[in-house]
CSV table of N, CA and C in Angstrom, one decimal:
chain,number,residue,atom,x,y,z
A,1,UNK,N,5.9,-14.2,13.7
A,1,UNK,CA,5.6,-13.4,12.5
A,1,UNK,C,5.6,-14.3,11.3
A,2,UNK,N,4.5,-14.2,10.4
A,2,UNK,CA,4.4,-15.1,9.3
A,2,UNK,C,5.1,-14.6,8.1
A,3,UNK,N,5.5,-13.4,8.0
A,3,UNK,CA,6.2,-12.8,6.9
A,3,UNK,C,7.6,-12.3,7.3
A,4,UNK,N,8.6,-12.7,6.5
A,4,UNK,CA,9.9,-12.2,6.7
A,4,UNK,C,10.3,-11.5,5.4
A,5,UNK,N,10.6,-10.2,5.6
A,5,UNK,CA,11.0,-9.4,4.4
A,5,UNK,C,12.5,-9.3,4.3
A,6,UNK,N,13.0,-9.5,3.1
A,6,UNK,CA,14.5,-9.5,2.9
A,6,UNK,C,14.8,-8.8,1.6
A,7,UNK,N,16.1,-8.4,1.5
A,7,UNK,CA,16.7,-7.9,0.3
A,7,UNK,C,17.9,-8.8,0.0
A,8,UNK,N,17.7,-9.7,-0.9
A,8,UNK,CA,18.8,-10.7,-1.2
A,8,UNK,C,20.0,-10.0,-1.7
A,9,UNK,N,21.2,-10.5,-1.4
A,9,UNK,CA,22.4,-10.1,-2.1
A,9,UNK,C,22.3,-10.2,-3.6
A,10,UNK,N,22.8,-9.3,-4.3
A,10,UNK,CA,22.7,-9.3,-5.8
A,10,UNK,C,21.5,-8.6,-6.3
A,11,UNK,N,20.6,-8.1,-5.4
A,11,UNK,CA,19.5,-7.2,-5.9
A,11,UNK,C,19.6,-5.9,-5.2
A,12,UNK,N,19.1,-4.8,-5.8
A,12,UNK,CA,19.3,-3.5,-5.2
A,12,UNK,C,18.5,-3.3,-3.9
A,13,UNK,N,18.9,-2.5,-3.0
A,13,UNK,CA,18.2,-2.2,-1.8
A,13,UNK,C,17.4,-1.0,-2.1
A,14,UNK,N,16.1,-1.1,-1.9
A,14,UNK,CA,15.1,0.0,-2.1
A,14,UNK,C,14.6,0.5,-0.8
A,15,UNK,N,14.6,1.8,-0.6
A,15,UNK,CA,14.2,2.3,0.7
A,15,UNK,C,12.8,2.0,1.2
A,16,UNK,N,11.9,2.0,0.2
A,16,UNK,CA,10.5,1.9,0.6
A,16,UNK,C,9.9,0.5,0.6
A,17,UNK,N,10.6,-0.5,0.1
A,17,UNK,CA,10.1,-1.8,0.2
A,17,UNK,C,11.3,-2.8,0.1
A,18,UNK,N,11.0,-4.1,0.5
A,18,UNK,CA,12.0,-5.1,0.4
A,18,UNK,C,11.7,-5.9,-0.9
A,19,UNK,N,12.7,-6.6,-1.4
A,19,UNK,CA,12.5,-7.3,-2.7
A,19,UNK,C,11.8,-8.6,-2.5
A,20,UNK,N,11.8,-9.3,-1.4
A,20,UNK,CA,11.2,-10.6,-1.2
A,20,UNK,C,10.5,-10.7,0.1
A,21,UNK,N,9.3,-11.3,0.1
A,21,UNK,CA,8.6,-11.7,1.3
A,21,UNK,C,8.5,-13.2,1.4
A,22,UNK,N,9.0,-13.7,2.5
A,22,UNK,CA,8.9,-15.2,2.7
A,22,UNK,C,7.8,-15.4,3.7
A,23,UNK,N,6.7,-16.1,3.2
A,23,UNK,CA,5.5,-16.4,4.0
A,23,UNK,C,5.6,-17.8,4.6
A,24,UNK,N,5.3,-17.9,5.9
A,24,UNK,CA,5.2,-19.2,6.5
A,24,UNK,C,3.9,-19.5,7.1
A,25,UNK,N,2.9,-18.6,6.9
A,25,UNK,CA,1.6,-18.8,7.5
A,25,UNK,C,0.7,-19.8,6.8
A,26,UNK,N,-0.5,-19.9,7.3
A,26,UNK,CA,-1.4,-20.9,6.7
A,26,UNK,C,-2.7,-20.3,6.1
A,27,UNK,N,-2.9,-19.0,6.3
A,27,UNK,CA,-4.1,-18.4,5.7
A,27,UNK,C,-3.7,-17.2,4.8
A,28,UNK,N,-4.2,-17.2,3.6
A,28,UNK,CA,-3.9,-16.1,2.7
A,28,UNK,C,-5.1,-15.2,2.7
A,29,UNK,N,-4.8,-13.9,2.8
A,29,UNK,CA,-5.9,-12.8,2.8
A,29,UNK,C,-5.6,-11.9,1.6
A,30,UNK,N,-6.6,-11.8,0.8
A,30,UNK,CA,-6.5,-10.9,-0.4
A,30,UNK,C,-7.4,-9.7,-0.1
A,31,UNK,N,-6.8,-8.5,0.0
A,31,UNK,CA,-7.6,-7.3,0.3
A,31,UNK,C,-7.8,-6.6,-1.1
A,32,UNK,N,-9.1,-6.3,-1.3
A,32,UNK,CA,-9.5,-5.6,-2.6
A,32,UNK,C,-8.8,-4.2,-2.6
A,33,UNK,N,-8.6,-3.7,-3.8
A,33,UNK,CA,-8.0,-2.4,-3.9
A,33,UNK,C,-8.7,-1.4,-3.0
A,34,UNK,N,-8.0,-0.7,-2.2
A,34,UNK,CA,-8.5,0.3,-1.3
A,34,UNK,C,-8.2,1.7,-1.9
A,35,UNK,N,-9.3,2.5,-1.9
A,35,UNK,CA,-9.2,3.9,-2.3
A,35,UNK,C,-9.3,4.8,-1.1
A,36,UNK,N,-9.3,6.1,-1.3
A,36,UNK,CA,-9.3,7.1,-0.2
A,36,UNK,C,-10.7,7.4,0.3
A,37,UNK,N,-11.5,6.4,0.6
A,37,UNK,CA,-12.8,6.6,1.2
A,37,UNK,C,-12.7,6.4,2.7
A,38,UNK,N,-13.4,7.2,3.4
A,38,UNK,CA,-13.5,6.9,4.9
A,38,UNK,C,-14.7,5.9,5.1
A,39,UNK,N,-15.0,5.6,6.3
A,39,UNK,CA,-16.0,4.6,6.6
A,39,UNK,C,-17.4,5.0,6.1
A,40,UNK,N,-17.6,6.2,5.8
A,40,UNK,CA,-18.9,6.7,5.3
A,40,UNK,C,-19.0,6.7,3.8
A,41,UNK,N,-17.8,6.4,3.1
A,41,UNK,CA,-17.8,6.4,1.7
A,41,UNK,C,-17.5,7.8,1.1
A,42,UNK,N,-17.0,8.7,1.9
A,42,UNK,CA,-16.6,10.0,1.4
A,42,UNK,C,-15.1,10.0,1.1
A,43,UNK,N,-14.7,10.7,0.0
A,43,UNK,CA,-13.3,10.7,-0.4
A,43,UNK,C,-12.5,11.6,0.6
A,44,UNK,N,-11.4,11.1,1.0
A,44,UNK,CA,-10.5,11.8,1.9
A,44,UNK,C,-9.4,12.4,1.1
A,45,UNK,N,-9.1,13.7,1.3
A,45,UNK,CA,-7.9,14.3,0.6
A,45,UNK,C,-8.1,14.5,-0.9
A,46,UNK,N,-9.3,15.0,-1.3
A,46,UNK,CA,-9.5,15.3,-2.7
A,46,UNK,C,-8.4,16.2,-3.3
A,47,UNK,N,-7.8,15.7,-4.3
A,47,UNK,CA,-6.7,16.5,-4.9
A,47,UNK,C,-5.3,16.4,-4.2
A,48,UNK,N,-5.2,15.6,-3.2
A,48,UNK,CA,-4.0,15.5,-2.3
A,48,UNK,C,-3.5,14.1,-2.4
A,49,UNK,N,-2.5,13.8,-3.2
A,49,UNK,CA,-2.0,12.5,-3.4
A,49,UNK,C,-1.5,11.9,-2.0
A,50,UNK,N,-0.8,12.6,-1.3
A,50,UNK,CA,-0.2,12.1,0.0
A,50,UNK,C,-1.3,11.7,1.0
A,51,UNK,N,-2.4,12.6,1.1
A,51,UNK,CA,-3.5,12.3,2.0
A,51,UNK,C,-4.2,11.0,1.5
A,52,UNK,N,-4.4,10.9,0.2
A,52,UNK,CA,-5.1,9.7,-0.3
A,52,UNK,C,-4.3,8.4,-0.1
A,53,UNK,N,-2.9,8.5,-0.3
A,53,UNK,CA,-2.1,7.3,-0.1
A,53,UNK,C,-2.2,6.9,1.4
A,54,UNK,N,-2.1,7.9,2.3
A,54,UNK,CA,-2.3,7.6,3.7
A,54,UNK,C,-3.6,6.9,4.0
A,55,UNK,N,-4.7,7.4,3.5
A,55,UNK,CA,-6.0,6.8,3.7
A,55,UNK,C,-6.1,5.4,3.1
A,56,UNK,N,-5.5,5.2,2.0
A,56,UNK,CA,-5.5,3.8,1.4
A,56,UNK,C,-4.8,2.9,2.3
A,57,UNK,N,-3.6,3.2,2.8
A,57,UNK,CA,-2.9,2.4,3.7
A,57,UNK,C,-3.6,2.1,4.9
A,58,UNK,N,-4.3,3.1,5.5
A,58,UNK,CA,-5.1,2.9,6.7
A,58,UNK,C,-6.3,2.0,6.4
A,59,UNK,N,-6.9,2.1,5.3
A,59,UNK,CA,-8.0,1.2,4.9
A,59,UNK,C,-7.5,-0.2,4.7
A,60,UNK,N,-6.3,-0.4,4.2
A,60,UNK,CA,-5.7,-1.8,4.1
A,60,UNK,C,-5.5,-2.3,5.5
A,61,UNK,N,-5.0,-1.5,6.4
A,61,UNK,CA,-4.8,-1.9,7.8
A,61,UNK,C,-6.1,-2.3,8.4
A,62,UNK,N,-7.2,-1.6,8.2
A,62,UNK,CA,-8.5,-1.9,8.8
A,62,UNK,C,-9.0,-3.2,8.2
A,63,UNK,N,-8.8,-3.4,6.9
A,63,UNK,CA,-9.3,-4.7,6.3
A,63,UNK,C,-8.5,-5.9,6.9
A,64,UNK,N,-7.2,-5.7,7.1
A,64,UNK,CA,-6.4,-6.8,7.6
A,64,UNK,C,-6.7,-7.1,9.1
A,65,UNK,N,-7.1,-6.0,9.9
A,65,UNK,CA,-7.4,-6.2,11.3
A,65,UNK,C,-8.7,-7.1,11.4
A,66,UNK,N,-9.6,-6.9,10.4
A,66,UNK,CA,-10.8,-7.7,10.4
A,66,UNK,C,-10.5,-9.2,10.2
A,67,UNK,N,-9.5,-9.5,9.5
A,67,UNK,CA,-9.0,-10.9,9.3
A,67,UNK,C,-8.1,-11.3,10.4
A,68,UNK,N,-7.8,-10.5,11.4
A,68,UNK,CA,-7.0,-10.9,12.5
A,68,UNK,C,-5.5,-10.6,12.2
A,69,UNK,N,-5.2,-9.7,11.2
A,69,UNK,CA,-3.9,-9.5,10.8
A,69,UNK,C,-3.5,-8.0,10.9
A,70,UNK,N,-2.3,-7.7,10.4
A,70,UNK,CA,-1.8,-6.3,10.4
A,70,UNK,C,-0.9,-6.1,9.2
A,71,UNK,N,-0.4,-4.9,9.1
A,71,UNK,CA,0.6,-4.7,8.0
A,71,UNK,C,1.8,-5.6,8.0
A,72,UNK,N,2.1,-6.0,9.2
A,72,UNK,CA,3.2,-6.9,9.4
A,72,UNK,C,3.0,-8.3,8.7
A,73,UNK,N,1.8,-8.6,8.3
A,73,UNK,CA,1.5,-9.8,7.6
A,73,UNK,C,1.4,-9.7,6.1
A,74,UNK,N,1.6,-8.5,5.6
A,74,UNK,CA,1.5,-8.2,4.1
A,74,UNK,C,2.6,-8.8,3.4
A,75,UNK,N,2.3,-9.6,2.4
A,75,UNK,CA,3.4,-10.3,1.6
A,75,UNK,C,3.6,-9.5,0.3
A,76,UNK,N,2.6,-8.7,-0.1
A,76,UNK,CA,2.7,-8.0,-1.4
A,76,UNK,C,1.7,-6.9,-1.5
A,77,UNK,N,2.1,-5.7,-2.1
A,77,UNK,CA,1.2,-4.6,-2.4
A,77,UNK,C,1.3,-4.3,-3.9
A,78,UNK,N,0.2,-3.8,-4.4
A,78,UNK,CA,0.1,-3.3,-5.7
A,78,UNK,C,-0.5,-1.9,-5.6
A,79,UNK,N,0.2,-0.9,-6.1
A,79,UNK,CA,-0.2,0.5,-5.9
A,79,UNK,C,-0.5,1.1,-7.3
A,80,UNK,N,-1.7,1.6,-7.5
A,80,UNK,CA,-2.1,2.2,-8.8
A,80,UNK,C,-2.2,3.7,-8.6
A,81,UNK,N,-1.5,4.5,-9.4
A,81,UNK,CA,-1.5,5.9,-9.2
A,81,UNK,C,-1.9,6.5,-10.6
A,82,UNK,N,-2.9,7.4,-10.5
A,82,UNK,CA,-3.4,8.1,-11.7
A,82,UNK,C,-2.3,9.1,-12.2
A,83,UNK,N,-2.1,9.0,-13.5
A,83,UNK,CA,-1.2,10.0,-14.2
A,83,UNK,C,0.2,10.0,-13.5
A,84,UNK,N,0.7,8.8,-13.2
A,84,UNK,CA,2.0,8.7,-12.5
A,84,UNK,C,3.1,9.4,-13.3
A,85,UNK,N,3.9,10.2,-12.5
A,85,UNK,CA,5.2,10.7,-13.0
A,85,UNK,C,6.2,10.5,-11.8
A,86,UNK,N,7.5,10.4,-12.1
A,86,UNK,CA,8.5,10.3,-11.0
A,86,UNK,C,8.4,11.5,-10.1
A,87,UNK,N,8.0,12.7,-10.5
A,87,UNK,CA,7.9,13.8,-9.7
A,87,UNK,C,6.9,13.7,-8.5
A,88,UNK,N,6.0,12.7,-8.7
A,88,UNK,CA,5.0,12.4,-7.6
A,88,UNK,C,5.5,11.5,-6.5
A,89,UNK,N,6.7,11.0,-6.6
A,89,UNK,CA,7.3,10.1,-5.6
A,89,UNK,C,7.4,10.7,-4.2
A,90,UNK,N,7.8,12.0,-4.1
A,90,UNK,CA,7.8,12.5,-2.7
A,90,UNK,C,6.4,12.6,-2.0
A,91,UNK,N,5.4,12.8,-2.8
A,91,UNK,CA,4.0,12.8,-2.2
A,91,UNK,C,3.6,11.3,-1.8
A,92,UNK,N,4.0,10.4,-2.7
A,92,UNK,CA,3.7,9.0,-2.4
A,92,UNK,C,4.4,8.6,-1.1
A,93,UNK,N,5.7,8.9,-1.0
A,93,UNK,CA,6.5,8.6,0.2
A,93,UNK,C,6.0,9.3,1.4
A,94,UNK,N,5.5,10.5,1.3
A,94,UNK,CA,4.9,11.3,2.4
A,94,UNK,C,3.7,10.6,3.0
A,95,UNK,N,2.8,10.1,2.0
A,95,UNK,CA,1.6,9.4,2.5
A,95,UNK,C,1.9,8.1,3.1
A,96,UNK,N,2.9,7.4,2.6
A,96,UNK,CA,3.3,6.1,3.2
A,96,UNK,C,3.9,6.4,4.6
A,97,UNK,N,4.7,7.4,4.8
A,97,UNK,CA,5.3,7.7,6.0
A,97,UNK,C,4.2,8.1,7.1
A,98,UNK,N,3.3,8.9,6.7
A,98,UNK,CA,2.2,9.3,7.6
A,98,UNK,C,1.4,8.1,8.0
A,99,UNK,N,1.1,7.2,7.1
A,99,UNK,CA,0.3,6.0,7.4
A,99,UNK,C,1.2,5.1,8.3
A,100,UNK,N,2.5,5.0,8.1
A,100,UNK,CA,3.3,4.1,8.9
A,100,UNK,C,3.3,4.6,10.4
A,101,UNK,N,3.3,5.9,10.5
A,101,UNK,CA,3.3,6.5,11.9
A,101,UNK,C,2.0,6.1,12.6
A,102,UNK,N,0.9,6.2,11.9
A,102,UNK,CA,-0.4,5.9,12.5
A,102,UNK,C,-0.6,4.4,12.7
A,103,UNK,N,0.0,3.6,11.8
A,103,UNK,CA,-0.1,2.1,11.9
A,103,UNK,C,0.9,1.5,12.9
A,104,UNK,N,1.9,2.3,13.2
A,104,UNK,CA,3.0,1.8,14.1
A,104,UNK,C,3.9,0.8,13.5
A,105,UNK,N,4.0,0.8,12.1
A,105,UNK,CA,4.8,-0.1,11.4
A,105,UNK,C,5.3,0.5,10.1
A,106,UNK,N,6.4,0.2,9.7
A,106,UNK,CA,6.9,0.7,8.4
A,106,UNK,C,6.5,-0.3,7.3
A,107,UNK,N,5.4,0.0,6.6
A,107,UNK,CA,4.9,-1.0,5.6
A,107,UNK,C,5.9,-1.1,4.4
A,108,UNK,N,6.7,-2.2,4.4
A,108,UNK,CA,7.7,-2.3,3.4
A,108,UNK,C,7.7,-3.6,2.7
A,109,UNK,N,6.6,-4.3,2.4
A,109,UNK,CA,6.6,-5.5,1.7
A,109,UNK,C,6.9,-5.3,0.2
A,110,UNK,N,7.2,-6.3,-0.5
A,110,UNK,CA,7.4,-6.1,-2.0
A,110,UNK,C,6.2,-5.4,-2.5
A,111,UNK,N,6.5,-4.5,-3.4
A,111,UNK,CA,5.4,-3.7,-4.0
A,111,UNK,C,5.7,-3.4,-5.5
A,112,UNK,N,4.6,-3.2,-6.2
A,112,UNK,CA,4.6,-2.8,-7.6
A,112,UNK,C,3.8,-1.6,-7.7
A,113,UNK,N,4.4,-0.6,-8.4
A,113,UNK,CA,3.7,0.7,-8.6
A,113,UNK,C,3.4,0.8,-10.1
A,114,UNK,N,2.1,1.0,-10.4
A,114,UNK,CA,1.6,1.0,-11.8
A,114,UNK,C,0.9,2.4,-12.0
A,115,UNK,N,1.3,3.1,-13.0
A,115,UNK,CA,0.6,4.3,-13.4
A,115,UNK,C,-0.6,3.9,-14.3
A,116,UNK,N,-1.7,4.6,-14.0
A,116,UNK,CA,-3.0,4.3,-14.7
A,116,UNK,C,-3.6,5.6,-15.2
A,117,UNK,N,-4.4,5.5,-16.2
A,117,UNK,CA,-5.1,6.7,-16.7
A,117,UNK,C,-6.1,7.3,-15.8
A,118,UNK,N,-6.9,6.4,-15.1
A,118,UNK,CA,-8.0,6.8,-14.2
A,118,UNK,C,-8.4,5.6,-13.4
A,119,UNK,N,-9.1,6.0,-12.3
A,119,UNK,CA,-9.7,5.0,-11.4
A,119,UNK,C,-11.2,5.1,-11.5
A,120,UNK,N,-11.9,4.3,-10.7
A,120,UNK,CA,-13.4,4.2,-10.7
A,120,UNK,C,-14.1,5.5,-10.5
A,121,UNK,N,-13.5,6.4,-9.6
A,121,UNK,CA,-14.2,7.6,-9.2
A,121,UNK,C,-13.1,8.7,-9.6
A,122,UNK,N,-13.6,9.8,-10.3
A,122,UNK,CA,-12.6,10.8,-10.7
A,122,UNK,C,-11.8,11.4,-9.6
A,123,UNK,N,-12.3,11.5,-8.4
A,123,UNK,CA,-11.5,12.1,-7.3
A,123,UNK,C,-10.4,11.2,-6.8
A,124,UNK,N,-10.5,10.0,-7.1
A,124,UNK,CA,-9.5,9.0,-6.6
A,124,UNK,C,-8.2,9.1,-7.4
A,125,UNK,N,-7.1,9.3,-6.7
A,125,UNK,CA,-5.8,9.4,-7.3
A,125,UNK,C,-4.9,8.2,-7.1
A,126,UNK,N,-5.3,7.3,-6.2
A,126,UNK,CA,-4.5,6.1,-5.9
A,126,UNK,C,-5.4,5.0,-5.4
A,127,UNK,N,-5.0,3.8,-5.7
A,127,UNK,CA,-5.7,2.6,-5.2
A,127,UNK,C,-4.6,1.5,-4.8
A,128,UNK,N,-4.8,0.9,-3.7
A,128,UNK,CA,-3.8,0.0,-3.2
A,128,UNK,C,-4.4,-1.3,-2.8
A,129,UNK,N,-3.9,-2.4,-3.4
A,129,UNK,CA,-4.4,-3.8,-3.0
A,129,UNK,C,-3.3,-4.5,-2.3
A,130,UNK,N,-3.7,-5.5,-1.5
A,130,UNK,CA,-2.7,-6.2,-0.7
A,130,UNK,C,-3.0,-7.7,-0.6
A,131,UNK,N,-1.9,-8.5,-0.5
A,131,UNK,CA,-2.0,-9.9,-0.2
A,131,UNK,C,-1.2,-10.1,1.1
A,132,UNK,N,-1.9,-10.8,2.1
A,132,UNK,CA,-1.3,-11.0,3.4
A,132,UNK,C,-1.3,-12.5,3.7
A,133,UNK,N,-0.4,-13.0,4.5
A,133,UNK,CA,-0.4,-14.4,5.0
A,133,UNK,C,-0.4,-14.3,6.5
A,134,UNK,N,-1.4,-15.1,7.1
A,134,UNK,CA,-1.5,-15.1,8.5
A,134,UNK,C,-1.5,-16.6,9.0
A,135,UNK,N,-1.1,-16.8,10.2
A,135,UNK,CA,-1.2,-18.1,10.8
A,135,UNK,C,-2.6,-18.5,11.1
């Protein structure tokens, strides 16, 4: 495995991600922000944050598979959520959990969550970009 995820002593332990990703691979893969589109370009889960988070994670997984990788190779995620409030956290976590079950991995690389006013398409509630390191 090219990525080792750790929570160093002296930093808080966060359930949904690790504080540090140590990469030892030789190829870096940058995945463009993924929204809740299916392969045909139709929005999945319109109005449903959890469904859209799940689709975004699955789309990241598809993109990584094309490069010969998987979520286990992700060194960092950035998650953009429209009109973010802390009350939306259970929906975000539900979507991540559903995606993890389908991907067969608990996607827990270091992550940054950013609240935004809007995304490119009004129906999109979340966008997720990833950086992965592969051998």
